[in-house]
């Protein structure tokens, strides 16, 4: 494993990420929206997560900037990125499939929105955000730069930290007791832990 191969693996992961999401995004346009919490804050959060997970590491892979923050490349760390990367891709696909027509990039409620409690949603309420964290971990392991390597974890952390509570409140407003009892049965992001 070399630094360039690690960068190619990271780029391959991104391409796979896009291939997984694209059909869901295309189909989602056909499903009517009942309510949306899409405001400046939502756009900003999505922008921050996209910048950390895709733009900053992509720019680093192309230019090597900021090289002053490079750390020594470790083949062992890069090899160990396969676990989180494959886990992220699997979970990303699985959570899209489980949410089905209820999925949306931003906080939206569809007409006839159903509360999903099956599949990976049986264990945690935010598997898609967990997949962002796993992607961020693989980015850290594959990209030997303190800024570009950690940017994904910071972006995923801000998205989760500033959005999950608002999302849960939106679900409580709509589903009431049904969502509260779902909350009591599940963990937020790490199965059986938290
Ligand atoms: N936070 C979830 C989903 C992210 S997608 C995760 O990390 O997996 C965001 C959209 O999913 C929100 O607009 C919300 O309407 C919808 N959503 C989140 N949890 C849901 C659930 N359990 N059932 C149905 N829709 C859900």
Short mmCIF file of C-alpha atoms and ligand atoms in Angstrom, two decimals:
data_model
loop_
_atom_site.label_atom_id
_atom_site.label_comp_id
_atom_site.label_asym_id
_atom_site.label_seq_id
_atom_site.Cartn_x
_atom_site.Cartn_y
_atom_site.Cartn_z
CA UNK A 1 0.00 0.00 0.00
CA UNK A 2 1.28 3.47 -0.95
CA UNK A 3 -0.09 6.95 -0.32
CA UNK A 4 -1.38 7.17 -3.93
CA UNK A 5 -3.13 3.79 -3.75
CA UNK A 6 -4.77 4.89 -0.48
CA UNK A 7 -6.00 8.07 -2.24
CA UNK A 8 -7.43 5.95 -5.09
CA UNK A 9 -9.23 3.71 -2.59
CA UNK A 10 -10.72 6.80 -0.97
CA UNK A 11 -11.86 8.10 -4.40
CA UNK A 12 -13.31 4.62 -5.21
CA UNK A 13 -15.28 4.79 -1.96
CA UNK A 14 -16.70 8.17 -2.98
CA UNK A 15 -17.73 6.88 -6.39
CA UNK A 16 -19.45 3.89 -4.75
CA UNK A 17 -21.15 6.34 -2.33
CA UNK A 18 -22.52 8.34 -5.26
CA UNK A 19 -23.63 5.21 -7.15
CA UNK A 20 -25.54 4.00 -4.08
CA UNK A 21 -27.32 7.33 -3.50
CA UNK A 22 -28.14 8.33 -7.06
CA UNK A 23 -31.16 6.03 -7.72
CA UNK A 24 -32.73 6.94 -4.35
CA UNK A 25 -32.25 10.64 -5.03
CA UNK A 26 -33.81 10.32 -8.50
CA UNK A 27 -36.82 8.38 -7.21
CA UNK A 28 -37.31 10.69 -4.21
CA UNK A 29 -38.30 13.56 -6.52
CA UNK A 30 -41.52 11.73 -7.35
CA UNK A 31 -42.70 11.46 -3.72
CA UNK A 32 -44.79 14.38 -2.52
CA UNK A 33 -43.54 16.41 0.47
CA UNK A 34 -45.93 17.30 3.28
CA UNK A 35 -43.60 19.42 5.44
CA UNK A 36 -40.01 20.59 5.21
CA UNK A 37 -37.59 22.06 7.74
CA UNK A 38 -35.25 23.14 4.97
CA UNK A 39 -33.81 26.48 6.10
CA UNK A 40 -30.45 28.26 6.02
CA UNK A 41 -29.22 26.20 8.96
CA UNK A 42 -30.03 22.94 7.13
CA UNK A 43 -28.21 24.10 4.01
CA UNK A 44 -25.22 25.21 6.10
CA UNK A 45 -25.04 21.83 7.86
CA UNK A 46 -25.20 19.94 4.59
CA UNK A 47 -22.53 22.26 3.18
CA UNK A 48 -20.25 21.66 6.17
CA UNK A 49 -20.63 17.85 5.96
CA UNK A 50 -20.04 17.85 2.18
CA UNK A 51 -17.00 20.08 2.55
CA UNK A 52 -15.46 17.90 5.27
CA UNK A 53 -16.21 14.52 3.72
CA UNK A 54 -15.69 15.30 0.03
CA UNK A 55 -14.34 18.73 -0.93
CA UNK A 56 -11.39 19.13 1.49
CA UNK A 57 -10.03 15.54 1.07
CA UNK A 58 -10.66 15.69 -2.71
CA UNK A 59 -8.71 18.95 -2.94
CA UNK A 60 -5.91 17.42 -0.87
CA UNK A 61 -5.73 14.31 -3.09
CA UNK A 62 -5.45 16.53 -6.18
CA UNK A 63 -3.05 19.17 -4.87
CA UNK A 64 -1.39 17.90 -1.68
CA UNK A 65 -2.44 21.14 0.08
CA UNK A 66 -2.00 21.81 3.04
CA UNK A 67 1.25 19.81 2.96
CA UNK A 68 2.50 21.46 6.17
CA UNK A 69 -0.05 19.29 8.01
CA UNK A 70 1.04 15.99 6.44
CA UNK A 71 1.74 13.09 8.79
CA UNK A 72 3.82 10.04 7.87
CA UNK A 73 1.87 7.61 5.69
CA UNK A 74 1.15 4.33 7.50
CA UNK A 75 0.30 1.29 5.32
CA UNK A 76 -1.15 -0.47 8.38
CA UNK A 77 -3.58 2.38 9.06
CA UNK A 78 -4.49 2.52 5.37
CA UNK A 79 -5.18 -1.24 5.22
CA UNK A 80 -7.33 -1.00 8.30
CA UNK A 81 -9.55 1.56 6.51
CA UNK A 82 -11.20 -1.25 4.51
CA UNK A 83 -13.37 -2.30 7.48
CA UNK A 84 -14.94 1.13 8.16
CA UNK A 85 -15.16 1.95 4.44
CA UNK A 86 -17.01 -1.25 3.52
CA UNK A 87 -19.13 -0.90 6.67
CA UNK A 88 -20.02 2.69 5.69
CA UNK A 89 -21.06 1.68 2.17
CA UNK A 90 -23.11 -1.28 3.37
CA UNK A 91 -24.88 0.79 6.02
CA UNK A 92 -25.45 3.71 3.64
CA UNK A 93 -27.20 1.42 1.14
CA UNK A 94 -29.10 -0.53 3.75
CA UNK A 95 -30.46 2.57 5.50
CA UNK A 96 -31.65 4.02 2.16
CA UNK A 97 -33.40 0.76 1.38
CA UNK A 98 -35.00 0.51 4.82
CA UNK A 99 -36.27 4.12 4.73
CA UNK A 100 -37.58 3.64 1.18
CA UNK A 101 -39.89 6.44 0.06
CA UNK A 102 -39.57 8.12 3.49
CA UNK A 103 -35.94 9.09 2.83
CA UNK A 104 -34.86 12.65 2.00
CA UNK A 105 -31.50 14.47 1.97
CA UNK A 106 -32.85 17.26 4.18
CA UNK A 107 -35.41 17.15 6.96
CA UNK A 108 -38.69 16.51 5.20
CA UNK A 109 -41.88 14.62 5.81
CA UNK A 110 -43.51 12.89 2.89
CA UNK A 111 -47.23 12.53 2.24
CA UNK A 112 -48.19 9.28 4.00
CA UNK A 113 -44.87 9.25 5.83
CA UNK A 114 -44.39 5.96 7.65
CA UNK A 115 -42.31 5.46 10.76
CA UNK A 116 -39.65 2.90 9.83
CA UNK A 117 -38.66 0.55 12.67
CA UNK A 118 -37.37 -2.43 10.73
CA UNK A 119 -34.00 -3.42 9.27
CA UNK A 120 -31.11 -1.39 10.71
CA UNK A 121 -33.67 1.03 12.22
CA UNK A 122 -34.57 -1.74 14.66
CA UNK A 123 -31.27 -1.13 16.47
CA UNK A 124 -30.49 2.56 16.03
CA UNK A 125 -32.38 5.66 14.97
CA UNK A 126 -29.57 7.19 12.88
CA UNK A 127 -27.80 4.49 10.84
CA UNK A 128 -27.22 6.87 7.94
CA UNK A 129 -25.36 9.31 10.19
CA UNK A 130 -23.38 6.36 11.55
CA UNK A 131 -22.38 5.57 7.96
CA UNK A 132 -21.05 9.16 7.65
CA UNK A 133 -18.94 8.63 10.77
CA UNK A 134 -17.57 5.35 9.37
CA UNK A 135 -16.74 7.13 6.13
CA UNK A 136 -14.99 9.83 8.16
CA UNK A 137 -12.96 7.17 10.02
CA UNK A 138 -11.86 5.58 6.74
CA UNK A 139 -10.92 9.06 5.46
CA UNK A 140 -8.76 9.58 8.55
CA UNK A 141 -7.03 6.23 8.04
CA UNK A 142 -6.47 6.65 4.28
CA UNK A 143 -5.46 10.32 4.07
CA UNK A 144 -2.23 11.13 5.96
CA UNK A 145 -2.92 14.78 6.63
CA UNK A 146 -4.12 16.24 9.92
CA UNK A 147 -6.48 18.69 8.19
CA UNK A 148 -7.83 16.70 5.20
CA UNK A 149 -7.87 13.43 7.15
CA UNK A 150 -9.93 14.70 10.06
CA UNK A 151 -12.26 17.08 8.15
CA UNK A 152 -14.81 14.31 7.48
CA UNK A 153 -15.19 13.40 11.15
CA UNK A 154 -15.65 17.08 12.02
CA UNK A 155 -18.27 17.47 9.25
CA UNK A 156 -20.14 14.29 10.25
CA UNK A 157 -19.96 15.32 13.93
CA UNK A 158 -21.46 18.75 13.23
CA UNK A 159 -24.21 17.31 11.03
CA UNK A 160 -25.15 14.71 13.61
CA UNK A 161 -24.72 16.96 16.66
CA UNK A 162 -26.75 19.84 15.26
CA UNK A 163 -29.35 17.88 13.32
CA UNK A 164 -30.29 14.63 15.06
CA UNK A 165 -32.12 16.29 17.97
CA UNK A 166 -34.08 18.53 15.63
CA UNK A 167 -34.93 15.55 13.46
CA UNK A 168 -36.14 13.58 16.47
CA UNK A 169 -38.27 16.53 17.60
CA UNK A 170 -39.81 16.67 14.11
CA UNK A 171 -40.62 12.95 14.33
CA UNK A 172 -42.12 13.39 17.83
CA UNK A 173 -44.29 16.27 16.54
CA UNK A 174 -45.69 14.01 13.82
CA UNK A 175 -45.72 10.53 15.36
CA UNK A 176 -46.06 11.45 19.06
CA UNK A 177 -46.20 8.47 21.40
CA UNK A 178 -45.33 6.08 18.57
CA UNK A 179 -41.93 7.74 18.09
CA UNK A 180 -41.37 8.12 21.83
CA UNK A 181 -41.80 4.39 22.35
CA UNK A 182 -39.55 3.74 19.32
CA UNK A 183 -36.94 5.95 21.06
CA UNK A 184 -37.28 3.87 24.21
CA UNK A 185 -36.61 0.67 22.23
CA UNK A 186 -33.55 1.90 20.30
CA UNK A 187 -30.20 3.61 20.71
CA UNK A 188 -29.36 6.79 18.86
CA UNK A 189 -26.25 5.84 16.86
CA UNK A 190 -24.28 2.91 18.30
CA UNK A 191 -26.29 -0.31 18.71
CA UNK A 192 -26.78 -1.30 22.39
CA UNK A 193 -24.50 1.54 23.55
CA UNK A 194 -25.69 5.10 22.96
N1 LIG B 1 -31.43 10.15 10.74
C1 LIG B 1 -31.73 9.00 9.92
C2 LIG B 1 -32.34 9.38 8.57
C3 LIG B 1 -31.59 10.43 7.79
S1 LIG B 1 -32.47 10.90 6.32
C4 LIG B 1 -30.48 8.16 9.78
O1 LIG B 1 -29.40 8.63 10.13
O2 LIG B 1 -30.58 7.02 9.30
C5 LIG B 1 -33.50 12.17 6.98
C6 LIG B 1 -35.00 11.91 6.81
O3 LIG B 1 -35.32 10.61 7.25
C7 LIG B 1 -35.82 12.86 7.63
O4 LIG B 1 -36.35 13.83 6.78
C8 LIG B 1 -36.92 12.02 8.28
O5 LIG B 1 -38.16 12.40 7.78
C9 LIG B 1 -36.62 10.62 7.83
N2 LIG B 1 -36.57 9.66 8.94
C10 LIG B 1 -35.64 9.57 9.91
N3 LIG B 1 -35.88 8.51 10.72
C11 LIG B 1 -37.01 7.91 10.23
C12 LIG B 1 -37.77 6.75 10.60
N4 LIG B 1 -37.40 5.99 11.65
N5 LIG B 1 -38.84 6.44 9.86
C13 LIG B 1 -39.22 7.19 8.81
N6 LIG B 1 -38.55 8.28 8.40
C14 LIG B 1 -37.45 8.64 9.09
#
